[in-house]
XYZ file of N, CA and C in Angstrom:
504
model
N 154.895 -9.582 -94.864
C 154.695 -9.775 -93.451
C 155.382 -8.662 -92.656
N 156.294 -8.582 -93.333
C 157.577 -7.400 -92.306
C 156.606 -6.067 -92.639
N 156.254 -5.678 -93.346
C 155.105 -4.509 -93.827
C 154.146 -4.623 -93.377
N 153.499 -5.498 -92.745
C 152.134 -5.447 -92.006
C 152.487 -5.279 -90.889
N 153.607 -5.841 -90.161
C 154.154 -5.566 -88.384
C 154.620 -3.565 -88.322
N 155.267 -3.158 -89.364
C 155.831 -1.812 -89.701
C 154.483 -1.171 -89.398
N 153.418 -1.570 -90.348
C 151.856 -0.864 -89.824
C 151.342 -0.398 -88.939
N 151.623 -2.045 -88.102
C 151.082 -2.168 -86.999
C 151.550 -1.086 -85.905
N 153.137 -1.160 -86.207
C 153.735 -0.417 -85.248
C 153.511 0.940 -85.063
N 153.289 1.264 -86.434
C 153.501 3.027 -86.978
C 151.619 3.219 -85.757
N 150.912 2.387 -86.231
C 149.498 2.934 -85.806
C 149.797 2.576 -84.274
N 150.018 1.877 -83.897
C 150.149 1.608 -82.679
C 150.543 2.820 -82.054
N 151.706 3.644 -82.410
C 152.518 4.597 -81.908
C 151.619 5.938 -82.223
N 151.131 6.299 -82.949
C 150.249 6.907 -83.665
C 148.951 7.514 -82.441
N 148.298 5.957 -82.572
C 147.115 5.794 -81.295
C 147.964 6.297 -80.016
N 148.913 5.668 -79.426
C 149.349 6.279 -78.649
C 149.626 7.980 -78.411
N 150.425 8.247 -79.097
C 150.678 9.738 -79.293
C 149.534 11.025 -79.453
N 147.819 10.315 -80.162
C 146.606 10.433 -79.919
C 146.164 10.650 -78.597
N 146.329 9.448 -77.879
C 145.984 9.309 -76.583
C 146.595 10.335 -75.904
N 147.681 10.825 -75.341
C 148.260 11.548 -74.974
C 148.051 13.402 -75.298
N 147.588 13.330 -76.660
C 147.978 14.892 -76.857
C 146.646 15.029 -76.865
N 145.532 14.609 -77.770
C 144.230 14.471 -77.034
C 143.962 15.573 -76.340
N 143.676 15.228 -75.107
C 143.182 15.790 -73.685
C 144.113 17.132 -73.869
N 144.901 17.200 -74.353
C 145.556 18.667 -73.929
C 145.174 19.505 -74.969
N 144.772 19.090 -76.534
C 144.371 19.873 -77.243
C 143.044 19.681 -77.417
N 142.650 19.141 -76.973
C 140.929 19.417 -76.739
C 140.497 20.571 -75.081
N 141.333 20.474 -74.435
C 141.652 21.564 -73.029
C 141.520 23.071 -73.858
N 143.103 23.051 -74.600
C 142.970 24.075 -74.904
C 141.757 24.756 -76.145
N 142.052 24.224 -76.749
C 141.116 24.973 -78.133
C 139.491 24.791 -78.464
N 139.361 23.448 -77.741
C 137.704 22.894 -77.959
C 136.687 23.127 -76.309
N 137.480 23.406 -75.421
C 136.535 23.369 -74.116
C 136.151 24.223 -73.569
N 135.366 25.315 -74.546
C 134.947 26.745 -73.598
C 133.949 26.385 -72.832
N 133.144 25.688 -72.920
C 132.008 25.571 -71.622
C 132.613 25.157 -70.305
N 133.595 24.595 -70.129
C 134.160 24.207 -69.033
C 134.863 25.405 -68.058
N 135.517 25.987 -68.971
C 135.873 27.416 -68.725
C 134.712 28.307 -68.310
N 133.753 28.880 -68.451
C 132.913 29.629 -68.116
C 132.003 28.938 -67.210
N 131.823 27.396 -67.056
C 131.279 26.977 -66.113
C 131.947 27.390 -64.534
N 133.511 27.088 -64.791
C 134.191 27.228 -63.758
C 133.941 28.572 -63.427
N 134.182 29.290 -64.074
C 133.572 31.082 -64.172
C 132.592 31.251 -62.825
N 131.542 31.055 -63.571
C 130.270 30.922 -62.809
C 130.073 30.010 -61.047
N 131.100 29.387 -61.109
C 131.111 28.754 -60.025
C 132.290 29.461 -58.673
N 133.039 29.852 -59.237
C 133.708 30.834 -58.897
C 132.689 32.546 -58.511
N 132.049 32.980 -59.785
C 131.302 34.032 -59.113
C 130.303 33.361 -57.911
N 129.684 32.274 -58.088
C 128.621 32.353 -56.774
C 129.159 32.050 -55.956
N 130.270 31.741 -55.342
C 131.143 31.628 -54.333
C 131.089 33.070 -53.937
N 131.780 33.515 -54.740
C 132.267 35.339 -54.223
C 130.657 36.140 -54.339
N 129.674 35.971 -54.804
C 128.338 36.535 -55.349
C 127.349 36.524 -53.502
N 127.852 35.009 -53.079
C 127.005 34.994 -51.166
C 127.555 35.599 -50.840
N 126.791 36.978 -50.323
C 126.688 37.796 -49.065
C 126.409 37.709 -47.939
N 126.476 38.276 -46.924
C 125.646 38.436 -45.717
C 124.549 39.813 -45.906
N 123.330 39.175 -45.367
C 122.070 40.021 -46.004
C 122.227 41.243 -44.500
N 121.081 42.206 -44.404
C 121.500 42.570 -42.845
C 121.173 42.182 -41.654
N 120.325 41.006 -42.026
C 120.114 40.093 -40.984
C 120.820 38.946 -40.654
N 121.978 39.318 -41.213
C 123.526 37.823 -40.927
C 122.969 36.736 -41.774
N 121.488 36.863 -42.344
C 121.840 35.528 -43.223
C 122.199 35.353 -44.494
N 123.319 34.380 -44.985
C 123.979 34.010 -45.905
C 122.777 34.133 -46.929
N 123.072 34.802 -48.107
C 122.487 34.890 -49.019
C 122.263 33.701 -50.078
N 121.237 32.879 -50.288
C 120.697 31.799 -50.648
C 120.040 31.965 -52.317
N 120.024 32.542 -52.838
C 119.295 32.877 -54.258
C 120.290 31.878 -55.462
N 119.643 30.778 -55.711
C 120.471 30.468 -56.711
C 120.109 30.513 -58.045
N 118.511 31.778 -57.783
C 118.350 32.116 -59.562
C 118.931 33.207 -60.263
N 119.737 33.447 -59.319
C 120.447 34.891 -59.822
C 121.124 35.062 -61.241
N 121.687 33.886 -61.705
C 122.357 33.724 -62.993
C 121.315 33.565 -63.829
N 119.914 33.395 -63.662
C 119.087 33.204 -64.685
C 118.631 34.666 -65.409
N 118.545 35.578 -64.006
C 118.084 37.079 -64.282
C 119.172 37.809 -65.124
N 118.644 38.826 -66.147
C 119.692 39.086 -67.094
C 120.215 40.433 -66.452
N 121.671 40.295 -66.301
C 122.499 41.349 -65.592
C 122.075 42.695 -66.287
N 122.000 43.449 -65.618
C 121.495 44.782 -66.141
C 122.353 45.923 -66.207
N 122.376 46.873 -67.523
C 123.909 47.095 -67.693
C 124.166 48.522 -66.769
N 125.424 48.579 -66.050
C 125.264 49.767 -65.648
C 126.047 50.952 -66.396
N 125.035 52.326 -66.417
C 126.556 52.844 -66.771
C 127.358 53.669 -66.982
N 128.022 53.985 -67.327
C 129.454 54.581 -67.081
C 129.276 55.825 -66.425
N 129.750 56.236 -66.021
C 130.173 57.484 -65.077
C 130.712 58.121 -65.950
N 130.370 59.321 -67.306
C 131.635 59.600 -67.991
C 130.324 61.271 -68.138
N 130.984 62.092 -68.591
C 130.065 63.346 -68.746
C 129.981 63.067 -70.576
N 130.746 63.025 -71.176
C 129.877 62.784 -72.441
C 130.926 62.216 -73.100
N 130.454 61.099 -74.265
C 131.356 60.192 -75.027
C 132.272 60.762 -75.932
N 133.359 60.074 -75.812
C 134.192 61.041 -76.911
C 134.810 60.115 -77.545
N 135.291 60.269 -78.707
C 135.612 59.139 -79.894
C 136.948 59.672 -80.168
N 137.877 58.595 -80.707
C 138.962 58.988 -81.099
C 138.605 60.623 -82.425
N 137.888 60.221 -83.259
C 138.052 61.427 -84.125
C 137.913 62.826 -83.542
N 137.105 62.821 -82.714
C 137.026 63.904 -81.503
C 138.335 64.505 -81.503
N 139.196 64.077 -80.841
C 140.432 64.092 -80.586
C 141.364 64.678 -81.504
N 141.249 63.357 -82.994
C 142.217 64.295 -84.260
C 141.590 65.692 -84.871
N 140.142 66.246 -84.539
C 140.195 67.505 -85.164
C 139.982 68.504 -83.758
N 140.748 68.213 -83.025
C 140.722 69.036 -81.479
C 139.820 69.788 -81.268
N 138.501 68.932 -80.964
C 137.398 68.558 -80.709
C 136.247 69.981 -80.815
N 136.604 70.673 -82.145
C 136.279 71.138 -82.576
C 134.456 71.410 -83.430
N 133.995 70.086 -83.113
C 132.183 69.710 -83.195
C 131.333 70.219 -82.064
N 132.511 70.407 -80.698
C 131.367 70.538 -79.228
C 131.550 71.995 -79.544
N 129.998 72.715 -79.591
C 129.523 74.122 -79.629
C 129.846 74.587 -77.967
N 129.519 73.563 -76.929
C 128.898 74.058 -75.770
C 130.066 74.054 -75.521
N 130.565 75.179 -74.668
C 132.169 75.648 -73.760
C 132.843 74.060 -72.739
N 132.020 74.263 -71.892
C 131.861 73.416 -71.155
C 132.272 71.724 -71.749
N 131.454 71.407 -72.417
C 131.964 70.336 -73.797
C 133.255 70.011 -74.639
N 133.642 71.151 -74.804
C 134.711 71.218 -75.444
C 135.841 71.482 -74.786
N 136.029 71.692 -73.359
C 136.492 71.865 -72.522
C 137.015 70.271 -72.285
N 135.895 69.972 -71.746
C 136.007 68.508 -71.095
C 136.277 67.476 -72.419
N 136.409 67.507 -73.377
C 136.949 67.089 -74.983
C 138.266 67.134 -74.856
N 138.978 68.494 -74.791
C 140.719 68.610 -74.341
C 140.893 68.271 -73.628
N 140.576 68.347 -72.205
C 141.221 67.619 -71.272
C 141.419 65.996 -71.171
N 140.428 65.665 -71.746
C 140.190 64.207 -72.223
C 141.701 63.384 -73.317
N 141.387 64.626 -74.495
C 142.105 63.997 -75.553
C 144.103 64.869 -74.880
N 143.833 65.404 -74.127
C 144.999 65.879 -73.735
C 145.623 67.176 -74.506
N 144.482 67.790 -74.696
C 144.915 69.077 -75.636
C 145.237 70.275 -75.040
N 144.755 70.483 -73.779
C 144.957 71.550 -72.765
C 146.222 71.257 -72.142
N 146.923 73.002 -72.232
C 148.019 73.019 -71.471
C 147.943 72.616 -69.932
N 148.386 72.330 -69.598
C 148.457 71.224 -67.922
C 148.676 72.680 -67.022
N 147.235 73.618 -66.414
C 147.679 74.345 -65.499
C 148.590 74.103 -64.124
N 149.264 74.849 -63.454
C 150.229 74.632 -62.614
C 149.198 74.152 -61.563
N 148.320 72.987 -60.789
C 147.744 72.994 -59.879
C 148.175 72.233 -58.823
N 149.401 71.739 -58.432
C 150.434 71.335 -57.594
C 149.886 71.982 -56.190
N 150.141 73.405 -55.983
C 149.502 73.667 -55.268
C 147.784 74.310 -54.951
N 147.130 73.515 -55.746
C 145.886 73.625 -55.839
C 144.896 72.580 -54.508
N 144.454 72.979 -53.595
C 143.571 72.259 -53.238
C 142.213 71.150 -53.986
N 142.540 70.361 -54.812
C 141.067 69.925 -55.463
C 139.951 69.798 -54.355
N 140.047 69.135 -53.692
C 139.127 69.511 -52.372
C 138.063 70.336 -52.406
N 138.290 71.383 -52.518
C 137.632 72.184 -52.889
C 136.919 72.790 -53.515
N 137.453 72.344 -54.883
C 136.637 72.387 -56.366
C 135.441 71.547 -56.130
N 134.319 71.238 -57.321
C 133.299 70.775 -57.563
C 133.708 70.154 -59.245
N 132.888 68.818 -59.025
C 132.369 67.901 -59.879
C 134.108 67.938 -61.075
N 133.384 68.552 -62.110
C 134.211 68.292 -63.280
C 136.153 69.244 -63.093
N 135.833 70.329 -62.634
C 136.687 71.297 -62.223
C 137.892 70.588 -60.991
N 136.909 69.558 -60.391
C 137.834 68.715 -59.124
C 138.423 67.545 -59.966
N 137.712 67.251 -61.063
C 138.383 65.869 -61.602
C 139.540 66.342 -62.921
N 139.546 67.714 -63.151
C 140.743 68.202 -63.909
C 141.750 68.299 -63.538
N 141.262 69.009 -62.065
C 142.766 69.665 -60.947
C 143.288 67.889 -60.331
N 142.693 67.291 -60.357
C 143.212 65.664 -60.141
C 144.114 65.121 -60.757
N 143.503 65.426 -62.016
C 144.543 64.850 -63.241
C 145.388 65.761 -63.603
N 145.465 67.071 -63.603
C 146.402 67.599 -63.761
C 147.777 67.365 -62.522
N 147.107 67.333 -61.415
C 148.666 66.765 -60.251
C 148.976 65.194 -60.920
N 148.367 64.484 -60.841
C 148.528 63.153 -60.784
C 149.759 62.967 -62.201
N 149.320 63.749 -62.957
C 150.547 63.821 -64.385
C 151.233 64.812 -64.058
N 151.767 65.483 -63.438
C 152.737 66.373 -62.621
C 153.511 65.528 -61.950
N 152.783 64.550 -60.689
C 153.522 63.975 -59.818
C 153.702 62.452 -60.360
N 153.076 61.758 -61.314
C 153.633 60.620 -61.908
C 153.190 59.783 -60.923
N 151.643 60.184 -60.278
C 151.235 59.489 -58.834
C 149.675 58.789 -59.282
N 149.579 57.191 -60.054
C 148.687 56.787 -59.938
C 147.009 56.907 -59.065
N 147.619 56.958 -57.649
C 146.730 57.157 -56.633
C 146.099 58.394 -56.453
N 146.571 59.478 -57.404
C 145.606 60.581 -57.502
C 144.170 60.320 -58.755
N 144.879 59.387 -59.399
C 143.904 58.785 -60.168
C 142.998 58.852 -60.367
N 143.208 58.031 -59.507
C 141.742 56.980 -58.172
C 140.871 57.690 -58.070
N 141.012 58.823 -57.449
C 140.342 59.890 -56.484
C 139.057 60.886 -58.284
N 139.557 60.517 -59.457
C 138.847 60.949 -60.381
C 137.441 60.552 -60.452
N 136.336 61.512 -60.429
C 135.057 60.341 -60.580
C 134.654 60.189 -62.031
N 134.910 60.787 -62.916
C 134.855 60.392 -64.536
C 135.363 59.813 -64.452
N 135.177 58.297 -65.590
C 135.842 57.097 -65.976
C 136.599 57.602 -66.991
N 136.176 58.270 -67.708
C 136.815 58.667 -69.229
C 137.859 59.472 -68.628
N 138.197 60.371 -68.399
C 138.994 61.212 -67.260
C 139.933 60.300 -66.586
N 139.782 59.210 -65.679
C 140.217 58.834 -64.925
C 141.137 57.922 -65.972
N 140.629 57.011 -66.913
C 141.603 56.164 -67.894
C 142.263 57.273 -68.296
N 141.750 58.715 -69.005
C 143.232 59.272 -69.500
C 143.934 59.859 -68.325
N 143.775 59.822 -67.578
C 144.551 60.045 -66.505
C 145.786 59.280 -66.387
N 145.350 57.835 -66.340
C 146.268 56.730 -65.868
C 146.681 56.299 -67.363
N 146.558 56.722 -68.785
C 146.953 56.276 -69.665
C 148.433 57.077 -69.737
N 147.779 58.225 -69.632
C 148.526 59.555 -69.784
C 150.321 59.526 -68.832
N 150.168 59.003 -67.852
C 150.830 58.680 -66.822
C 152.023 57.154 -67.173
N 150.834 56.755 -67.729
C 152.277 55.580 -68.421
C 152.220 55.615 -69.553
N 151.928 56.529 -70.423
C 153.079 57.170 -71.719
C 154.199 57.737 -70.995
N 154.098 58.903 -70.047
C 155.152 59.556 -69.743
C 156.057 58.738 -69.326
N 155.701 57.784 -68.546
C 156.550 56.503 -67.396
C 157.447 56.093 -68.323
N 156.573 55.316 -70.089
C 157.049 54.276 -70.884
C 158.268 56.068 -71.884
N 157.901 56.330 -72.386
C 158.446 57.915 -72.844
C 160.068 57.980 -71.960
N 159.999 58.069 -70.719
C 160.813 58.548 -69.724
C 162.389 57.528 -69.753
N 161.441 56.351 -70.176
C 162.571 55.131 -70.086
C 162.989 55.181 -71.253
N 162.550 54.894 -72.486
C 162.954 55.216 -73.894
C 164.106 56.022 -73.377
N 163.811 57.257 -73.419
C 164.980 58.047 -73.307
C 166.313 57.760 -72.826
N 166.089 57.662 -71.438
C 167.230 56.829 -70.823
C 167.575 55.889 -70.982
C-alpha cells in the first residue's frame, strides 16, 4: 500500500513538473512556425507604404509573390582562395587590382589627403577605404559603393580596432 501512494506521488510530481516545463521547451526547440509567423506579421506592418497618392498601401498578396533576388553591387566575386595565391588567376589589370585591394594585398597609398570626390567608380571606392583604415573611421565606409569593398573595409577596420587592444 505504502508503494502504491510513493507511485502515486512520484507521478503526480512528475505530471506536474511536465506541466510546467512543457510550454517552455516546446517554445524553444519545437515552435518555428510561430516564429516566422510573427516574422511576417511584423514585415507587413513595416511593408504599408504611402503610395503617391497618400493612399496606404493595401496589397495583401504580396507574400504570395516570390521575392526576387537582388544583386549585389560587387565588380567581380572573389573567393577566399583568390586571396591565398595573391590573386594571381585575374589576367585583366584592372581585376587583379580590385582582387588586392579586396584581399588586402596592396600597400595602403597615402590618400589622407586625397579628395575621393573626385575620383570615379572603382578608383573612388579604393581612395575610401584606404582613409577609412588610416583614420579608423567606420563612416567613410558607408560612403563605399562595392559591397565586397565596403565589408573589407569595415572588416579590415576591426581587425586593426580588435589587434590594437590585444596589444595594450
Amino acid at each position: 500500500m505504502k508503494t502504491k501512494i510513493l507511485i502515486l506521488i512520484y507521478l503526480a510530481l512528475l505530471g506536474g513538473a511536465l506541466y510546467f516545463i512543457y510550454p517552455i521547451v516546446s517554445d524553444r526547440y519545437f515552435n518555428s512556425n510561430e516564429e516566422t509567423s510573427s516574422e511576417k506579421s511584423t514585415d507587413k506592418k513595416n511593408s504599408s507604404y504611402e503610395t503617391e497618392d497618400g493612399e496606404a498601401n493595401t496589397d495583401d498578396d504580396s507574400d504570395d509573390t516570390p521575392v526576387e533576388e537582388v544583386p549585389e553591387d560587387v565588380f567581380i566575386d572573389i573567393e577566399a582562395e583568390d586571396c591565398e595565391d595573391n590573386c594571381e588567376q585575374f589576367e585583366d589589370e584592372e581585376d587583379k587590382k580590385y582582387c588586392q585591394e579586396y584581399c588586402g594585398l596592396l600597400e595602403m597609398s597615402d590618400s589622407s589627403d586625397t579628395d575621393c570626390e573626385s575620383l570615379e567608380d572603382l578608383e573612388r571606392d579604393y581612395c575610401y577605404k584606404n582613409q577609412a583604415i588610416a583614420d579608423k573611421n567606420f563612416k567613410l565606409c558607408e560612403k563605399i559603393t562595392d559591397n565586397k569593398l565596403r565589408q573589407a573595409c569595415q572588416n579590415r577596420i576591426t581587425e586593426d580596432l580588435l589587434n590594437n587592444q590585444v596589444i595594450e
